[in-house]
């Protein structure tokens, strides 16, 4: 049975608890893995990503360096798919390490709750939240495709960080990375994994094309599928 203190520890309370850990890491020019955050706070590792959202939202609204970039995957060394506050993660690390965090009071639970209410940010593109001057109707399929393409940014970051010229990834690994299921065509049409010269309408392919990788081999089995990316 949980005690009263554990029951009252909600998402923003946890975020408030994590803020000083991130500031300490920033001052020491360190990153923390999701597992380390879980051990330090007593949380379950899968729940850490969601707890970072109020901090990410607060930093975005207050134009602060993206403090949550310091929480990284043990495998990739990069933030998870919920992180959207910066595209150039290494450069963001520099901004975080240079910032004088001790001059900034730790935001309380109320401030963090207000931030995430004003600007939900867990894996949501800022472009998707910005009001359009000329709104145009979009089909459900187009909205779904655009959201999927945005999620592939995490794959681009992962591939960009690879030093090896050949990277093999299972479909399951890709799904875990982008945070959404692959579309049906990824399992049924090899063309979905092609390397088009024009990626304007193939934004998912732009994720690997932009890093110099090309798809060279493929297994489209739904359960055990994989793809090989290689740099020419």
Short mmCIF file of C-alpha atoms in Angstrom, two decimals:
data_model
loop_
_atom_site.label_atom_id
_atom_site.label_comp_id
_atom_site.label_asym_id
_atom_site.label_seq_id
_atom_site.Cartn_x
_atom_site.Cartn_y
_atom_site.Cartn_z
CA UNK A 1 0.00 0.00 0.00
CA UNK A 2 1.33 3.45 -0.91
CA UNK A 3 1.67 6.05 1.78
CA UNK A 4 0.06 9.45 1.53
CA UNK A 5 3.22 11.12 0.21
CA UNK A 6 3.54 8.63 -2.65
CA UNK A 7 -0.10 9.01 -3.62
CA UNK A 8 0.21 12.79 -3.84
CA UNK A 9 3.35 12.69 -6.04
CA UNK A 10 1.81 13.50 -9.42
CA UNK A 11 3.47 14.32 -12.74
CA UNK A 12 4.35 17.95 -11.99
CA UNK A 13 5.56 17.02 -8.51
CA UNK A 14 7.91 14.53 -10.14
CA UNK A 15 9.04 17.18 -12.65
CA UNK A 16 9.75 19.54 -9.75
CA UNK A 17 11.78 16.75 -8.14
CA UNK A 18 13.78 16.17 -11.33
CA UNK A 19 14.59 19.83 -12.10
CA UNK A 20 17.46 20.09 -9.53
CA UNK A 21 18.94 16.82 -10.83
CA UNK A 22 19.11 18.27 -14.34
CA UNK A 23 20.58 21.55 -13.09
CA UNK A 24 23.25 19.61 -11.19
CA UNK A 25 24.03 17.61 -14.34
CA UNK A 26 24.24 20.83 -16.40
CA UNK A 27 26.68 22.40 -13.93
CA UNK A 28 28.86 19.28 -14.18
CA UNK A 29 28.52 19.08 -17.98
CA UNK A 30 26.94 15.64 -17.73
CA UNK A 31 24.04 13.77 -19.26
CA UNK A 32 21.74 11.37 -17.41
CA UNK A 33 20.12 8.24 -18.79
CA UNK A 34 16.45 7.47 -18.26
CA UNK A 35 17.56 4.60 -16.03
CA UNK A 36 19.64 6.93 -13.87
CA UNK A 37 16.70 9.32 -13.41
CA UNK A 38 14.51 6.36 -12.45
CA UNK A 39 17.03 5.17 -9.86
CA UNK A 40 17.49 8.65 -8.37
CA UNK A 41 13.75 9.30 -8.04
CA UNK A 42 12.32 5.83 -7.43
CA UNK A 43 10.25 6.02 -10.61
CA UNK A 44 9.74 3.30 -13.19
CA UNK A 45 11.96 3.94 -16.22
CA UNK A 46 9.09 3.99 -18.79
CA UNK A 47 7.44 6.84 -16.89
CA UNK A 48 10.41 9.19 -16.97
CA UNK A 49 9.76 10.58 -20.46
CA UNK A 50 6.29 11.85 -19.61
CA UNK A 51 7.53 13.54 -16.44
CA UNK A 52 10.03 15.58 -18.47
CA UNK A 53 7.25 17.27 -20.46
CA UNK A 54 6.47 20.04 -17.91
CA UNK A 55 10.17 20.94 -17.75
CA UNK A 56 10.47 20.99 -21.54
CA UNK A 57 7.36 23.17 -21.82
CA UNK A 58 8.64 25.55 -19.13
CA UNK A 59 12.00 25.95 -20.88
CA UNK A 60 10.33 26.59 -24.24
CA UNK A 61 7.93 29.20 -22.87
CA UNK A 62 10.69 31.00 -20.97
CA UNK A 63 13.18 30.78 -23.83
CA UNK A 64 15.65 28.77 -21.78
CA UNK A 65 18.07 26.16 -23.11
CA UNK A 66 16.32 22.80 -23.43
CA UNK A 67 17.30 21.31 -20.07
CA UNK A 68 15.57 17.99 -20.77
CA UNK A 69 18.04 17.30 -23.61
CA UNK A 70 20.36 16.05 -20.87
CA UNK A 71 18.18 12.96 -20.34
CA UNK A 72 19.32 10.50 -22.97
CA UNK A 73 18.94 6.92 -24.12
CA UNK A 74 21.59 4.52 -22.85
CA UNK A 75 21.89 3.07 -26.37
CA UNK A 76 21.91 6.16 -28.59
CA UNK A 77 23.14 8.86 -26.22
CA UNK A 78 20.32 11.07 -27.52
CA UNK A 79 17.04 12.32 -26.03
CA UNK A 80 13.93 10.22 -26.64
CA UNK A 81 11.12 10.83 -29.10
CA UNK A 82 9.29 13.14 -26.69
CA UNK A 83 12.08 15.71 -26.97
CA UNK A 84 11.23 18.40 -29.54
CA UNK A 85 12.82 21.54 -28.09
CA UNK A 86 15.91 21.51 -30.35
CA UNK A 87 16.98 19.80 -33.57
CA UNK A 88 20.74 20.20 -33.14
CA UNK A 89 21.22 18.29 -29.88
CA UNK A 90 25.03 18.67 -29.57
CA UNK A 91 24.69 22.44 -29.99
CA UNK A 92 21.92 22.46 -27.41
CA UNK A 93 24.23 20.67 -24.97
CA UNK A 94 26.65 23.60 -25.32
CA UNK A 95 23.87 26.11 -24.61
CA UNK A 96 22.77 24.15 -21.55
CA UNK A 97 26.29 23.85 -20.14
CA UNK A 98 26.97 27.57 -20.63
CA UNK A 99 23.76 28.76 -19.01
CA UNK A 100 23.86 30.05 -15.42
CA UNK A 101 21.17 27.79 -13.96
CA UNK A 102 21.99 28.71 -10.37
CA UNK A 103 20.73 32.24 -11.04
CA UNK A 104 17.29 30.83 -11.88
CA UNK A 105 14.99 29.74 -9.04
CA UNK A 106 13.63 26.23 -9.40
CA UNK A 107 10.09 26.53 -10.81
CA UNK A 108 7.47 25.13 -8.47
CA UNK A 109 4.79 22.56 -9.33
CA UNK A 110 2.24 25.30 -10.09
CA UNK A 111 4.55 26.96 -12.63
CA UNK A 112 5.35 23.64 -14.27
CA UNK A 113 1.66 22.68 -14.41
CA UNK A 114 0.81 26.02 -16.04
CA UNK A 115 3.60 25.57 -18.59
CA UNK A 116 2.48 22.14 -19.76
CA UNK A 117 -1.13 23.34 -19.91
CA UNK A 118 -0.17 26.31 -22.09
CA UNK A 119 2.23 24.36 -24.29
CA UNK A 120 1.95 20.56 -24.37
CA UNK A 121 5.27 19.37 -25.76
CA UNK A 122 5.79 15.62 -25.38
CA UNK A 123 6.69 14.64 -28.94
CA UNK A 124 4.47 17.38 -30.41
CA UNK A 125 6.06 19.55 -33.09
CA UNK A 126 5.97 23.27 -32.34
CA UNK A 127 4.96 23.81 -35.97
CA UNK A 128 1.86 21.72 -35.32
CA UNK A 129 0.86 24.04 -32.47
CA UNK A 130 1.53 27.36 -34.21
CA UNK A 131 -1.65 28.95 -35.64
CA UNK A 132 -1.58 29.19 -39.40
CA UNK A 133 -2.25 32.55 -41.05
CA UNK A 134 -4.04 30.78 -43.89
CA UNK A 135 -5.54 27.55 -42.58
CA UNK A 136 -6.25 24.99 -45.23
CA UNK A 137 -8.30 21.84 -44.90
CA UNK A 138 -6.31 18.62 -44.60
CA UNK A 139 -7.49 15.10 -45.08
CA UNK A 140 -7.11 12.71 -42.12
CA UNK A 141 -4.52 10.78 -44.16
CA UNK A 142 -2.44 13.91 -44.79
CA UNK A 143 -2.52 14.88 -41.13
CA UNK A 144 -1.47 11.34 -40.21
CA UNK A 145 1.35 11.37 -42.80
CA UNK A 146 2.65 14.75 -41.60
CA UNK A 147 2.67 13.59 -37.99
CA UNK A 148 4.55 10.43 -38.97
CA UNK A 149 7.11 12.43 -40.95
CA UNK A 150 7.74 14.67 -37.96
CA UNK A 151 8.34 11.67 -35.74
CA UNK A 152 11.06 10.46 -38.12
CA UNK A 153 13.21 13.38 -37.00
CA UNK A 154 14.39 11.17 -34.14
CA UNK A 155 15.57 8.59 -36.69
CA UNK A 156 17.47 11.30 -38.56
CA UNK A 157 19.20 12.37 -35.34
CA UNK A 158 20.08 8.77 -34.54
CA UNK A 159 21.55 8.09 -37.99
CA UNK A 160 23.40 11.40 -38.03
CA UNK A 161 25.21 10.37 -34.85
CA UNK A 162 26.38 7.03 -36.29
CA UNK A 163 30.05 6.71 -37.20
CA UNK A 164 29.63 3.33 -38.87
CA UNK A 165 28.87 3.29 -42.57
CA UNK A 166 26.30 0.51 -42.17
CA UNK A 167 23.41 0.48 -39.69
CA UNK A 168 20.89 -2.36 -39.38
CA UNK A 169 17.68 -1.62 -37.49
CA UNK A 170 14.65 -3.78 -36.83
CA UNK A 171 11.21 -2.35 -37.45
CA UNK A 172 10.56 -2.68 -33.72
CA UNK A 173 13.58 -0.50 -32.95
CA UNK A 174 12.37 2.14 -35.39
CA UNK A 175 8.87 2.11 -33.91
CA UNK A 176 10.32 2.51 -30.41
CA UNK A 177 12.39 5.43 -31.64
CA UNK A 178 9.70 7.36 -33.52
CA UNK A 179 6.94 6.58 -31.04
CA UNK A 180 4.25 5.68 -33.61
CA UNK A 181 3.48 2.53 -35.63
CA UNK A 182 4.80 2.25 -39.16
CA UNK A 183 2.12 2.60 -41.85
CA UNK A 184 0.77 -0.43 -43.66
CA UNK A 185 2.72 0.46 -46.82
CA UNK A 186 6.01 0.02 -44.93
CA UNK A 187 5.19 -3.70 -44.73
CA UNK A 188 3.64 -4.17 -48.17
CA UNK A 189 5.39 -1.81 -50.60
CA UNK A 190 9.17 -1.79 -51.02
CA UNK A 191 8.83 1.63 -52.63
CA UNK A 192 8.07 3.08 -49.19
CA UNK A 193 11.70 2.34 -48.31
CA UNK A 194 13.14 3.62 -51.59
CA UNK A 195 15.70 6.42 -51.87
CA UNK A 196 13.97 9.14 -53.94
CA UNK A 197 15.93 12.05 -55.39
CA UNK A 198 13.06 14.36 -54.44
CA UNK A 199 11.95 13.91 -50.82
CA UNK A 200 9.46 16.79 -50.70
CA UNK A 201 6.58 14.30 -50.71
CA UNK A 202 8.54 11.54 -48.99
CA UNK A 203 9.48 13.22 -45.74
CA UNK A 204 10.09 9.94 -43.93
CA UNK A 205 12.75 9.07 -46.54
CA UNK A 206 14.33 12.49 -45.98
CA UNK A 207 15.19 11.29 -42.47
CA UNK A 208 17.88 8.93 -43.79
CA UNK A 209 18.65 10.70 -47.09
CA UNK A 210 19.63 13.89 -45.23
CA UNK A 211 22.31 11.98 -43.29
CA UNK A 212 23.90 10.44 -46.38
CA UNK A 213 22.44 7.00 -45.71
CA UNK A 214 20.54 4.94 -48.27
CA UNK A 215 18.36 1.87 -47.75
CA UNK A 216 20.24 -1.06 -49.28
CA UNK A 217 18.51 -4.13 -47.85
CA UNK A 218 15.13 -4.86 -46.38
CA UNK A 219 12.94 -7.53 -44.78
CA UNK A 220 9.29 -6.45 -44.63
CA UNK A 221 8.02 -9.14 -42.29
CA UNK A 222 5.63 -7.49 -39.84
CA UNK A 223 6.98 -9.35 -36.82
CA UNK A 224 10.69 -9.64 -37.57
CA UNK A 225 11.28 -7.04 -40.26
CA UNK A 226 14.45 -4.99 -40.53
CA UNK A 227 16.14 -2.44 -42.76
CA UNK A 228 19.79 -1.75 -43.57
CA UNK A 229 21.01 1.83 -44.02
CA UNK A 230 24.40 2.36 -45.69
CA UNK A 231 26.46 5.38 -46.66
CA UNK A 232 27.81 5.08 -50.23
#
